[in-house]
Amino acid sequence: MSAHRLSSGGLVDRSRSLGFSFDGLDLKGYEGDTLASALLANDQLLVGRSFKYHRPRGIVTAGSAEPNALVMIGKGARTEPNTRATVAELYNGLVATSQNRWPSLKYDIGSLNSLLSPFLGAGFYYKTFMWPAAFWEKVYEPFIRRAAGLGKAVMEADPDRYEKAWAHCDLLVVGAGPAGLMAALTAARAGLRVILADEGFRLGGSLLSERVSIGGTAPSTFVETILSELAGFPWVTLMPRTTVFGWYDDNVFGAVEKVQKHIALPSLDLPVERLWRIVARRAIMATGAEERPLVFGGNDRPGVMTAGAGRTYLNRYGVAVGRKVAVFTNGGSGYQAARDLAAQGIDVAAVIDGRPAAGDNLPNGIRLIQGGGVVKVKGRHRVGGLLVERSGFEESIDCDALLMSGGWSPIIHLACQRGAKPYWSDEKQAFLAPDVGRQLLPAGSASGLSGIGACLRDGVAKALSALASLDLTATSPDVPDVEGEYDASFAPLWYVPGARDKAFVDFQNDVHVKDLGLAQREGFGHIEHTKRYTTSGMATDQGKLGNVNATGIIAGMKGVSPAEIGVTTFRPFYTPVSFGAMAGTSRGEHSRPVRRSPLHGWAKKNGAVFVEAGLWHRSSWFPRDGEKGWRQSVDREVMNARTNVGLCDVSTLGKIEVFGNDAAEFLNRIYSNAFLKLPVGRARYGLMLREDGIVYDDGTTSRLAENHFFVTTTTAYAAEVMTHMEYCAQVLWPDLDVRFVSSSDQWAQMSLVGPKARLVLQQVVEDDVSNEAFPFLAVREVTLKGGLRARLFRISFSGELAYELAVPAGYGEAVADALMEAGRPHDICAYGVEALNVLRIEKGHVTHNELNGTTTPDDVGLGKMFSVNKPDFIGKRLSSRFGLTAADRLQLVGLKPVDKAKEIKAGAHLLKEGAAPSMTNDQGHVTSACFSPALGHPIALALLKSGRERFGEKIVVWDKLRGEEFVAEVCSPVFIDPDSQKLHQ
Amino acid sequence: MNYVHRHVLEDLITGFEGSSNPHHLAVLKRPTVFSVLARPGREADARNVLANLQGVSVRISGPGEWLVVSEDVAIDSLARTLQDSGTGLFDAVDQSDGRVVLRLSGPQVRKILAKCLAVDLHADAFPVGASAATQCCHAAANLARTDQDTFELVVSRSFAGFVFEEILEMGREFAMTAGFSAG
């Protein structure tokens, strides 16, 4: 036994024992433990295998920077890989499993990689898996995929819930250590809305690991006093278990709260994690500092950890990391660790100080080796002694654990996530946070300070400064005296020469000093290049421990200051965030909003098959008993609409009510055709262009009153057209008296189509709907029998006699039912968007298949809708430019296969007979295609070069995707009723 | 012919729900909702006229644009009132069938709404009587605070089913119930 639990001390509750397992071994811990502290208490030093060489690894830290102790936690669908044992809160029944090893953690076949390490240096993959190219897909990629990654994700669906939420505050304090607590207290007493967030499950930060006396009390008592005062303010929100992972525009912070990660069987009424977006007027970054590992031979042996981690396990969790502990340091932190260990009666083997001299003192009896360095750590699965070298003299030190300290780095990630780079301070020998303005202030050790008293005072000062920037003042709380502080100063020691084993810079990615050297030699000297070439600073820890050492070592290799090397880019997330938290409730059927038509229930009742069209669920076709496949249903629906009558839901079209004295003028400017003189009570088909002369959208617009128009848009472009109109009204022509609002959801709109449409309509509508009283393109408010007011439009998309009837949405279903009932003697049928599409293709009407962002009005045969007489409208100027008027532009045509059995598919290309398929020979392509029940064979609409001159020509339809090639005849795109007689009957 | 009016959420609210919990989502069965659009330059006058209407609640939905919501005044009656009082000042559009009004209440209602929308709901920032055009559960919505612990959301009919289900999901933590309002 090396590591063990002390009989007393620490902040764990020894009366509450928790059972857990690691690799099937049943172990005990206490409430207040992390998984890491509980593993150490059970002398479980070996917890994982490294990524590349599969070296045995142990716990290095006691916090979120942990690179090694990544384990899988949970069972079945709740298994979560790559969880840091150092931040995982222990609970009864926790099941943890080690990763990246086979067959077992102790005997791992993958460790053979260590023998191959001379060949596995940086850039190995780039150099090796280059050729032959054919090997990539079949050999290299599967091999790399199998070898890569640490934990394995489970394939079962996550059974837990996740949520996202917003929070707002005057001051966000990130980190509840000495600086954060005092900042929160100062602001809270001034009445500010404060949020205090900390990643730990117990608030207090580094104070929980200290043995000093604060105002005469223990640090944990001091913390409790402040927290209870804060909890008494209703305007303060305390957020433990909450990691603020990102800083975004407008001082919005991203944070993830572990709501039920410490509970074996989470309640389904609560999320397991909640993703917060915290909108803060001001924020204080009291995120503390990270202790640097030292880079020496064998620094990755289980049982080697940072001095601060050793002190945390000792002071907070009551766990000694060994029975005979050595310390290797370049500053005061190591001395303090030795003092703390000695105070608990733990044998300190020696303190090895890299500095030739230091001003710190050790308790009597502890041996100090100044100016020395560790060159080798003995043992394999745990520390079995050290080899220390001083001026060529080598000496073995007997010990079972080693604490190391390479100095401190302020944790400044948040301040650097929006582009600002940290700067190097020679005085602090660290990278410090850049000045990012008053919205985010670093405080305490995050700003480079050391010492608890200094951090307490800085917390107050930074809170006052944040308040002042909001034009608020506050009284400064009394800052208590701190007794027993130590000198935390250190001298840089980036690399310990003489290593007899690999000296790791980045533990998680197995990057050692030689890899960094190779990167410099091979031209990847820039720190960002070095990162990509060696993988130093990648993966789950993103180099929280190793990056600064990599910079220091490269600086040493180049003989320059670390300031010249800099650091790699800081980006969110600070620590890994689960996909579940980011998705929140947006999963499965709720992954995006669904929109339902007012006639959804009617369609469902009539047996509709629905199709997702954007957010809408639209009725696609209405199968009847005995019909085999959708085509049969659609053919029947089309023929019924052409010979009898059909009813179709068109409620999803965009609808905009336009008002104002200049409403007509406004529409005249946004449409390419004329609208000024549209009479009241009439509808007109309108075409909207973009500024560049390309068609934007189409639809019918009706004049309901002199200064009241009703614009309809396509379903797909409803929001876009509204936005476009807002832009035109607000930016282009603010002088026009025009205003508008969407009424898309107000109306259930149904299209009654077919030669018998009027017979059906007459039974439902009070008003006279005869051809004389209500001709083609008439629009009127009508009264339905029974008194319901409705809007009636005589417009047609099918080429048949047709009406569109709009009623308030809540009545839609009832009115549609009434129309079906009235139509029953006339063999009415419901039809869906598939039949609607066939009807319009037969009639040669265009949709966004043809209005595809490349076509002009003339291209799609609507040249007469381009009003040359209007002084101006959107798209007019640029329509005359060269290219848009060229004679060989693609023009809308119809196609009929010569062999009537051949089915034309949209997307097929058109070629002259005998021409080889190529971009040069390309003549155009098919935009819409269907089987025409009216004609009895497939037809299509296509865009063809100079198409309108080529009616009658035979052309090859070439469909490489489906392997088809056949001849079709070019014809008019209007396949039925070319003179539109039906519309006027 | 007599046409039955159907509320879009009738498919989701059976009518057999038990009694309401302290956190409750009430769906207004037949609210009257109008969009009111002020003539440019007459925004202040339009606002004054609206402020003096009886039995309605006026909500901001954009510059010079409001939603006038009422549980008591019938559609036709409010249409006439707006027509008469708005001449030269504003135009009004009936949206009663196009909008769904959801009333959320309960001591922790702000915590539920914080999962649905980004507006700061603190009483200092959004007091009783305040309203805002915002986005709720990915859909455009109008939010109003009608009482200390009561908020009303006005959402488009086509999105209402989705938003309704999302809000109930967010309310699970507080055992939120739902039903049509008794009124």
PDB file of C-alpha atoms in Angstrom, chain B residues 74-139:
ATOM      1  CA  ALA B  74     -65.588  39.667 -29.662  1.00  0.00           C
ATOM      2  CA  ILE B  75     -63.764  39.756 -32.996  1.00  0.00           C
ATOM      3  CA  ASP B  76     -66.435  41.671 -34.905  1.00  0.00           C
ATOM      4  CA  SER B  77     -66.875  44.156 -32.126  1.00  0.00           C
ATOM      5  CA  LEU B  78     -63.147  44.882 -31.835  1.00  0.00           C
ATOM      6  CA  ALA B  79     -62.863  45.028 -35.619  1.00  0.00           C
ATOM      7  CA  ARG B  80     -65.487  47.792 -35.684  1.00  0.00           C
ATOM      8  CA  THR B  81     -63.900  49.661 -32.795  1.00  0.00           C
ATOM      9  CA  LEU B  82     -60.507  49.577 -34.443  1.00  0.00           C
ATOM     10  CA  GLN B  83     -61.964  50.580 -37.780  1.00  0.00           C
ATOM     11  CA  ASP B  84     -63.772  53.535 -36.253  1.00  0.00           C
ATOM     12  CA  SER B  85     -60.981  54.762 -34.061  1.00  0.00           C
ATOM     13  CA  GLY B  86     -58.122  54.027 -36.448  1.00  0.00           C
ATOM     14  CA  THR B  87     -59.063  56.070 -39.491  1.00  0.00           C
ATOM     15  CA  GLY B  88     -55.976  57.902 -40.628  1.00  0.00           C
ATOM     16  CA  LEU B  89     -53.952  56.493 -37.774  1.00  0.00           C
ATOM     17  CA  PHE B  90     -53.614  52.784 -38.286  1.00  0.00           C
ATOM     18  CA  ASP B  91     -54.823  49.659 -40.032  1.00  0.00           C
ATOM     19  CA  ALA B  92     -55.911  46.549 -38.199  1.00  0.00           C
ATOM     20  CA  VAL B  93     -55.824  42.915 -39.307  1.00  0.00           C
ATOM     21  CA  ASP B  94     -57.729  40.133 -37.601  1.00  0.00           C
ATOM     22  CA  GLN B  95     -55.310  37.444 -36.481  1.00  0.00           C
ATOM     23  CA  SER B  96     -57.604  35.720 -33.982  1.00  0.00           C
ATOM     24  CA  ASP B  97     -57.501  32.458 -35.896  1.00  0.00           C
ATOM     25  CA  GLY B  98     -53.858  32.784 -36.832  1.00  0.00           C
ATOM     26  CA  ARG B  99     -52.528  33.195 -33.312  1.00  0.00           C
ATOM     27  CA  VAL B 100     -52.649  31.019 -30.242  1.00  0.00           C
ATOM     28  CA  VAL B 101     -52.515  32.599 -26.804  1.00  0.00           C
ATOM     29  CA  LEU B 102     -50.791  30.597 -24.054  1.00  0.00           C
ATOM     30  CA  ARG B 103     -50.917  31.773 -20.453  1.00  0.00           C
ATOM     31  CA  LEU B 104     -48.197  30.439 -18.155  1.00  0.00           C
ATOM     32  CA  SER B 105     -48.387  30.902 -14.436  1.00  0.00           C
ATOM     33  CA  GLY B 106     -46.787  29.680 -11.241  1.00  0.00           C
ATOM     34  CA  PRO B 107     -44.224  30.758  -8.676  1.00  0.00           C
ATOM     35  CA  GLN B 108     -41.293  29.395 -10.753  1.00  0.00           C
ATOM     36  CA  VAL B 109     -42.725  30.345 -14.139  1.00  0.00           C
ATOM     37  CA  ARG B 110     -39.657  32.447 -14.939  1.00  0.00           C
ATOM     38  CA  LYS B 111     -37.479  29.376 -14.635  1.00  0.00           C
ATOM     39  CA  ILE B 112     -39.651  27.547 -17.135  1.00  0.00           C
ATOM     40  CA  LEU B 113     -39.663  30.447 -19.562  1.00  0.00           C
ATOM     41  CA  ALA B 114     -35.886  30.841 -19.237  1.00  0.00           C
ATOM     42  CA  LYS B 115     -35.633  27.489 -21.016  1.00  0.00           C
ATOM     43  CA  CYS B 116     -37.846  28.716 -23.841  1.00  0.00           C
ATOM     44  CA  LEU B 117     -36.701  32.246 -24.623  1.00  0.00           C
ATOM     45  CA  ALA B 118     -33.826  34.691 -24.179  1.00  0.00           C
ATOM     46  CA  VAL B 119     -35.649  37.670 -22.667  1.00  0.00           C
ATOM     47  CA  ASP B 120     -34.534  38.827 -19.210  1.00  0.00           C
ATOM     48  CA  LEU B 121     -37.664  38.248 -17.141  1.00  0.00           C
ATOM     49  CA  HIS B 122     -36.522  39.914 -13.931  1.00  0.00           C
ATOM     50  CA  ALA B 123     -39.182  42.314 -12.661  1.00  0.00           C
ATOM     51  CA  ASP B 124     -36.758  45.244 -13.047  1.00  0.00           C
ATOM     52  CA  ALA B 125     -36.145  44.415 -16.687  1.00  0.00           C
ATOM     53  CA  PHE B 126     -39.571  43.106 -17.677  1.00  0.00           C
ATOM     54  CA  PRO B 127     -42.238  44.407 -15.292  1.00  0.00           C
ATOM     55  CA  VAL B 128     -45.945  43.638 -15.305  1.00  0.00           C
ATOM     56  CA  GLY B 129     -47.379  45.222 -18.449  1.00  0.00           C
ATOM     57  CA  ALA B 130     -44.182  44.771 -20.475  1.00  0.00           C
ATOM     58  CA  SER B 131     -44.262  42.954 -23.794  1.00  0.00           C
ATOM     59  CA  ALA B 132     -41.755  42.001 -26.463  1.00  0.00           C
ATOM     60  CA  ALA B 133     -41.494  40.301 -29.809  1.00  0.00           C
ATOM     61  CA  THR B 134     -39.145  37.386 -29.354  1.00  0.00           C
ATOM     62  CA  GLN B 135     -38.482  33.789 -30.224  1.00  0.00           C
ATOM     63  CA  CYS B 136     -39.857  30.989 -28.092  1.00  0.00           C
ATOM     64  CA  CYS B 137     -38.812  27.382 -28.683  1.00  0.00           C
ATOM     65  CA  HIS B 138     -37.531  28.260 -32.188  1.00  0.00           C
ATOM     66  CA  ALA B 139     -40.799  29.976 -33.205  1.00  0.00           C
TER      67      ALA B 139
END
